[in-house]
PDB file of C-alpha atoms in Angstrom:
ATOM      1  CA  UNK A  41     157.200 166.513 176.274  1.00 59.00           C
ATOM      2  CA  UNK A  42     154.121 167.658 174.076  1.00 62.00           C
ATOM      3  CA  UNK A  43     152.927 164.936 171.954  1.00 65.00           C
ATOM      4  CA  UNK A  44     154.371 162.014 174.041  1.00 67.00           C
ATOM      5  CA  UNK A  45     151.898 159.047 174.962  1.00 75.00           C
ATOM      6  CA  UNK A  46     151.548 157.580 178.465  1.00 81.00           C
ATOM      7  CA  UNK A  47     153.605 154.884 178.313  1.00 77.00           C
ATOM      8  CA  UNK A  48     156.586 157.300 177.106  1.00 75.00           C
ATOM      9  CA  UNK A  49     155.851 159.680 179.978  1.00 76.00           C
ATOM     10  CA  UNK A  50     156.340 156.506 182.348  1.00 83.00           C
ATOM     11  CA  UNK A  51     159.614 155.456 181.025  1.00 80.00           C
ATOM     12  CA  UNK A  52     161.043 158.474 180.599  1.00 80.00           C
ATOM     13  CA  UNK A  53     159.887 159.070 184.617  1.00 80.00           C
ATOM     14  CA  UNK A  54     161.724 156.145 185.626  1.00 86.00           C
ATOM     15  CA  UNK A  55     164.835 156.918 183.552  1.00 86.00           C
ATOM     16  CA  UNK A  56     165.443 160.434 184.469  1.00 91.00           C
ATOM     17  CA  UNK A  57     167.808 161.461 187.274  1.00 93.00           C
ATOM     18  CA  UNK A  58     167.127 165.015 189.075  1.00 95.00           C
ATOM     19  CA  UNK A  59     169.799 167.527 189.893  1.00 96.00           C
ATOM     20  CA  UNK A  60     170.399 170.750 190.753  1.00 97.00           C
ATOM     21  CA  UNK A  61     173.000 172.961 189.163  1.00 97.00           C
ATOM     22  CA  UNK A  62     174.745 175.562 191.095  1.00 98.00           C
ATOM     23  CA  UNK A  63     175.718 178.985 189.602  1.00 98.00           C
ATOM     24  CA  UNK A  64     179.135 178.924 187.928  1.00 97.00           C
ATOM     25  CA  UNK A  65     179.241 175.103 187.543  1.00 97.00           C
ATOM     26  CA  UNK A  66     179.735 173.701 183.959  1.00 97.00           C
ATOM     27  CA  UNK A  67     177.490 170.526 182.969  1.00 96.00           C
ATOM     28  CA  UNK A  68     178.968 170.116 179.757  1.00 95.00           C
ATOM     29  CA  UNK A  69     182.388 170.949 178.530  1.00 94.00           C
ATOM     30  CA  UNK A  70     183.893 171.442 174.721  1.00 91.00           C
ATOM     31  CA  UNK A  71     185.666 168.256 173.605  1.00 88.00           C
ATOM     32  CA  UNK A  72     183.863 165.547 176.194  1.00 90.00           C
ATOM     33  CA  UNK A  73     182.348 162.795 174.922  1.00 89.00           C
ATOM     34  CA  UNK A  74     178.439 163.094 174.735  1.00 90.00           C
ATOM     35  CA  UNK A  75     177.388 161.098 177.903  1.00 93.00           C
ATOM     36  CA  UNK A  76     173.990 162.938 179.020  1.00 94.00           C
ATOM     37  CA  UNK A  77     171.156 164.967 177.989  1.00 94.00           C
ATOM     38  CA  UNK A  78     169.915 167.542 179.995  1.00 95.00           C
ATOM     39  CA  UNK A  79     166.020 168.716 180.551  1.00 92.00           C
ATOM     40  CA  UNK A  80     166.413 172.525 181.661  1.00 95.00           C
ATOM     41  CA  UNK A  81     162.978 172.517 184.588  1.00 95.00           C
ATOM     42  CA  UNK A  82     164.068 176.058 186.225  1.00 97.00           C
ATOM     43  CA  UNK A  83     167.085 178.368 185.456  1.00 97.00           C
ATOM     44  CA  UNK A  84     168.892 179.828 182.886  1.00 97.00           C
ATOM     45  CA  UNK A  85     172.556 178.420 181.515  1.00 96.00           C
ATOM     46  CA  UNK A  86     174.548 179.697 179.288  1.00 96.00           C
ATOM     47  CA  UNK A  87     176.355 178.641 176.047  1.00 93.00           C
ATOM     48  CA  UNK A  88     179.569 179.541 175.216  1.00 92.00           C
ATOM     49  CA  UNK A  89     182.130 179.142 171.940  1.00 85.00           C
ATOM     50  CA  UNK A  90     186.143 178.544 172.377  1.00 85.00           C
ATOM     51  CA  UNK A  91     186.335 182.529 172.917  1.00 88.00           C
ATOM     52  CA  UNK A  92     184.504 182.463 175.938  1.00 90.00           C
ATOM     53  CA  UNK A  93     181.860 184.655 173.998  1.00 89.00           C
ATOM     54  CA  UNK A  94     178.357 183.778 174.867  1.00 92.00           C
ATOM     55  CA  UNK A  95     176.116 182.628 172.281  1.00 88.00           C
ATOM     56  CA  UNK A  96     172.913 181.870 173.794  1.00 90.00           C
ATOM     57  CA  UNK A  97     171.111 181.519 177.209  1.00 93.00           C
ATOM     58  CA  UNK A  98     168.945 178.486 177.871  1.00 93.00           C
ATOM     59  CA  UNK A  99     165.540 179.034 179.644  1.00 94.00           C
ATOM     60  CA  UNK A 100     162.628 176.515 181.401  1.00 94.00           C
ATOM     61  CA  UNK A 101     161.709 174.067 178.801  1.00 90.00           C
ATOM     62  CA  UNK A 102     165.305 173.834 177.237  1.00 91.00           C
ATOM     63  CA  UNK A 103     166.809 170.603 175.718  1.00 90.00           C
ATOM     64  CA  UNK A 104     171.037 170.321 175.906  1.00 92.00           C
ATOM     65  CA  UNK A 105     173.120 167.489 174.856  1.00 91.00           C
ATOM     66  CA  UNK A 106     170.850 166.004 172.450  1.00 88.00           C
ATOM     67  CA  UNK A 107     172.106 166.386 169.295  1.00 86.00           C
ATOM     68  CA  UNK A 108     176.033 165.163 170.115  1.00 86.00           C
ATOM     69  CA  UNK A 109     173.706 162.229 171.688  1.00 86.00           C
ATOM     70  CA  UNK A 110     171.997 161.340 168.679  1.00 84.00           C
ATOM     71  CA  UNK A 111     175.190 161.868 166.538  1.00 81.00           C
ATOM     72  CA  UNK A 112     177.494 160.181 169.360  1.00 81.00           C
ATOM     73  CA  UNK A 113     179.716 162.568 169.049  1.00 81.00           C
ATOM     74  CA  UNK A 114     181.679 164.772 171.518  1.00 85.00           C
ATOM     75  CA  UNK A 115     180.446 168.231 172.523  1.00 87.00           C
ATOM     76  CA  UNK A 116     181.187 171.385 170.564  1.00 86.00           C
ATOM     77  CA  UNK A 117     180.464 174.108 173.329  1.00 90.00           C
ATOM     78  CA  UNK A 118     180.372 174.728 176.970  1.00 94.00           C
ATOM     79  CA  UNK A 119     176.945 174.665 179.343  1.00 96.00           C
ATOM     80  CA  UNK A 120     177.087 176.783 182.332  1.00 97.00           C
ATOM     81  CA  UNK A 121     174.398 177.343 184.698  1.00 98.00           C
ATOM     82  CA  UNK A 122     174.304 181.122 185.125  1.00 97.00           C
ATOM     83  CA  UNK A 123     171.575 180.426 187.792  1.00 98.00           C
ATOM     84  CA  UNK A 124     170.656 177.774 190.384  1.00 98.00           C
ATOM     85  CA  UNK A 125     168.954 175.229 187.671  1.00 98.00           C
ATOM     86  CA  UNK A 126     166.689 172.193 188.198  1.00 97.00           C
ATOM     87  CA  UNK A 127     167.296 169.378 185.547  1.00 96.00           C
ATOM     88  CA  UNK A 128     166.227 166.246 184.700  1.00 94.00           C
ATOM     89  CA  UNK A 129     169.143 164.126 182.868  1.00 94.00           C
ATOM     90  CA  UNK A 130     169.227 160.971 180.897  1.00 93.00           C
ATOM     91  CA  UNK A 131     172.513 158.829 181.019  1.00 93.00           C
ATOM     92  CA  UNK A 132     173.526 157.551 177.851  1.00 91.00           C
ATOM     93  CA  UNK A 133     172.099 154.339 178.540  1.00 92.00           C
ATOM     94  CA  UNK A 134     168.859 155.119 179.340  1.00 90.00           C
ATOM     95  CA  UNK A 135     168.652 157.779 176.671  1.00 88.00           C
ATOM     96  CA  UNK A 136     169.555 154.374 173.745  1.00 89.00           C
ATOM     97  CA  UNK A 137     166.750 152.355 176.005  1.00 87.00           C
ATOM     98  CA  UNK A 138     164.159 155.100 175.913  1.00 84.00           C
ATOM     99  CA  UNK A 139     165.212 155.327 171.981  1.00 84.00           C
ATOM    100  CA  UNK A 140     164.908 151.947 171.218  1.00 85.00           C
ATOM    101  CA  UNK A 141     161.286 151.750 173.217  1.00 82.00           C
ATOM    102  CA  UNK A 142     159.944 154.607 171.336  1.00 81.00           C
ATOM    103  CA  UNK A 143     161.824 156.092 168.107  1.00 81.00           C
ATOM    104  CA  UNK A 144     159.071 158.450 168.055  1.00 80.00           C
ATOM    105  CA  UNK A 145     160.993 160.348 170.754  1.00 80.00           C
ATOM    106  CA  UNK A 146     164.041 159.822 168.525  1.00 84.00           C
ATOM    107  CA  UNK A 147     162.164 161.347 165.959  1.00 84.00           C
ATOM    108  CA  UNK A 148     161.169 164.827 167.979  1.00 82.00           C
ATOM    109  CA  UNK A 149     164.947 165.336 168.726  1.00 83.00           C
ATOM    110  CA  UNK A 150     166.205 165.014 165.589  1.00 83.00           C
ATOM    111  CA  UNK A 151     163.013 167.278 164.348  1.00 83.00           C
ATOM    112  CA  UNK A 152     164.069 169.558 167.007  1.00 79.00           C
ATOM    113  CA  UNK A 153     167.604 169.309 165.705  1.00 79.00           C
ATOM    114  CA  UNK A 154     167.028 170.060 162.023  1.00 79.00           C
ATOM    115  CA  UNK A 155     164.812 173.271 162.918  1.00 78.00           C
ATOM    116  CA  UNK A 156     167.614 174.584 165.076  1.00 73.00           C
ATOM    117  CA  UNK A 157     170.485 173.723 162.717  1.00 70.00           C
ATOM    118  CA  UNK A 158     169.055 173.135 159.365  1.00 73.00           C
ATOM    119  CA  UNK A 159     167.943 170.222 157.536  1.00 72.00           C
ATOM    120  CA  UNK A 160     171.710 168.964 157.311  1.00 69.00           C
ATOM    121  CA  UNK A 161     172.395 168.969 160.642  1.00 66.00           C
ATOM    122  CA  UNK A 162     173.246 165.091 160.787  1.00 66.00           C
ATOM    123  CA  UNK A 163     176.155 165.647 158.629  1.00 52.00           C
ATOM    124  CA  UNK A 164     178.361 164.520 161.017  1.00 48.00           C
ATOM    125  CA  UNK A 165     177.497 160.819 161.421  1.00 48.00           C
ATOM    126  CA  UNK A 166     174.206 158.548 162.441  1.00 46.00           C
ATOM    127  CA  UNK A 167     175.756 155.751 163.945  1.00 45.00           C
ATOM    128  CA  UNK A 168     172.312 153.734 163.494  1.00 44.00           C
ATOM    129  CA  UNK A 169     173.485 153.879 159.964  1.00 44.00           C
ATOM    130  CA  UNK A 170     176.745 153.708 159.611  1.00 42.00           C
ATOM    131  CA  UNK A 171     178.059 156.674 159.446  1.00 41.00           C
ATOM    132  CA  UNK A 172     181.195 157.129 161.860  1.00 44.00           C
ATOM    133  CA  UNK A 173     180.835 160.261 164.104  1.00 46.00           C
ATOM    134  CA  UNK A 174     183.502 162.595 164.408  1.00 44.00           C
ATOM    135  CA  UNK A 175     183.755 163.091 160.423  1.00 42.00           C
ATOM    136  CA  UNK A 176     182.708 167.039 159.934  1.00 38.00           C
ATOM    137  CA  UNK A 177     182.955 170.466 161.549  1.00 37.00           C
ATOM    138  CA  UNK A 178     179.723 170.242 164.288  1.00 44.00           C
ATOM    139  CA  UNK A 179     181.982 167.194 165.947  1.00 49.00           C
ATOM    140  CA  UNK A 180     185.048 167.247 167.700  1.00 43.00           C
ATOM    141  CA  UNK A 181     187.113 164.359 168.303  1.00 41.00           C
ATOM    142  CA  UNK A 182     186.881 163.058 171.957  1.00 40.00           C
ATOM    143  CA  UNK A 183     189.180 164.533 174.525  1.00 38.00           C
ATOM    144  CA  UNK A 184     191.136 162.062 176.738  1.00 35.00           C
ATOM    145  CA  UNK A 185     191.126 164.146 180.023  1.00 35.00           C
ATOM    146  CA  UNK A 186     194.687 162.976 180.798  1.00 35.00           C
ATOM    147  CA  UNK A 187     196.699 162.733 177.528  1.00 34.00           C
ATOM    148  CA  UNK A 188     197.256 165.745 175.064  1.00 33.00           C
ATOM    149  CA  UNK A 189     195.815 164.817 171.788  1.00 33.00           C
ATOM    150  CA  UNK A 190     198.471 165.233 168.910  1.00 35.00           C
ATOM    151  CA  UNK A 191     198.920 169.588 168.630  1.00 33.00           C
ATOM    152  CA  UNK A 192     196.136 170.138 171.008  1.00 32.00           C
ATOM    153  CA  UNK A 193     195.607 170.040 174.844  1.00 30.00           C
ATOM    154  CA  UNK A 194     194.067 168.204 177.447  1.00 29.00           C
ATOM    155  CA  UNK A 195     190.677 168.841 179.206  1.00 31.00           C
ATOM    156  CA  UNK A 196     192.666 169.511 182.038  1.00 31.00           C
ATOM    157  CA  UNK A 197     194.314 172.416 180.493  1.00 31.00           C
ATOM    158  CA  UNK A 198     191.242 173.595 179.046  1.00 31.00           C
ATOM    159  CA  UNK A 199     189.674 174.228 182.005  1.00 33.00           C
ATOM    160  CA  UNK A 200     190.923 177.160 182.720  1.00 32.00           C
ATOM    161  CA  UNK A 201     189.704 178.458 179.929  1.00 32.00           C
ATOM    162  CA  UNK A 202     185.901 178.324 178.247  1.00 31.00           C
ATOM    163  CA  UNK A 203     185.434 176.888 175.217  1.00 28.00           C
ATOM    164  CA  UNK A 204     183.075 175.767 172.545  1.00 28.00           C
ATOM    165  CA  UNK A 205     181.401 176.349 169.136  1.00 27.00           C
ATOM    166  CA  UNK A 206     177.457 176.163 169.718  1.00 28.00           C
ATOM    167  CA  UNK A 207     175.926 173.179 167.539  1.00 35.00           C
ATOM    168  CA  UNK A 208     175.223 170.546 169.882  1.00 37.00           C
TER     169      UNK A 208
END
């Protein structure tokens, strides 16, 4: 949170919710609608595509969910904490109330965003302007947990299996 003024600090204080992670345990899955953003405090998690392959490990100081946030689209990979992690999360809600406060921490993510997937890494959609989500190849359509989506399979039946493509 380098950068951020006081009165950002405070808001974001009162909107995050603390958790702890437990080795093993997935806090985001391929396919689910983006619903939180997660603040990586201590631990390490893991990233990995729709081969189960693991693309990246996440360290203190980490940022995950953001950028299927901002685009409101569902998430491409899975998270899994490979470690007992701290986090701090912001709900959806409070994540659109601390952007519409201050869109200068809108700004940081989506600086953050186009240095870690290139400058068109909005592609997808901006719903602030218009642009449906869901539209490109960093989203994936939403996942209805209970009902196969036409020549594809339920969350349910993808959980016994990892999944993902990194992007968001």
């Amino acid at each position: 949170f380098h950068g951020a003024e006081a009165n950002e600090l405070l808001l974001l204080n009162q909107a995050f919710s603390h958790q702890v992670i437990t080795p093993g345990e997935f806090i985001i899955r391929r396919g689910e609608q983006a619903q939180t953003v997660f603040f990586l405090i201590k631990g390490m998690l893991h990233i990995f595509d729709e081969n189960e392959i693991k693309l990246a490990e996440l360290i203190e100081g980490s940022i995950v969910g953001e950028v299927a946030m901002l685009l409101g689209c569902a998430h491409t990979f899975d998270a899994m904490a490979s470690t007992t992690c701290d986090v701090l999360s912001l709900d959806i809600l409070d994540f659109r109330r601390v952007q519409s406060a201050f869109p200068s921490f809108t700004a940081r993510l989506e600086k953050r965003a186009a240095v870690l997937y290139g400058p068109n890494w909005r592609v997808d959609g901006d719903p602030r302007q218009g642009i449906p989500a869901n539209q490109g190849p960093g989203c994936l359509p939403v996942i209805n947990p209970q009902k196969p989506q036409e020549g594809g399979v339920s969350a349910k039946q993808q959980e016994g299996g990892g999944s993902a493509s990194f992007g968001q």
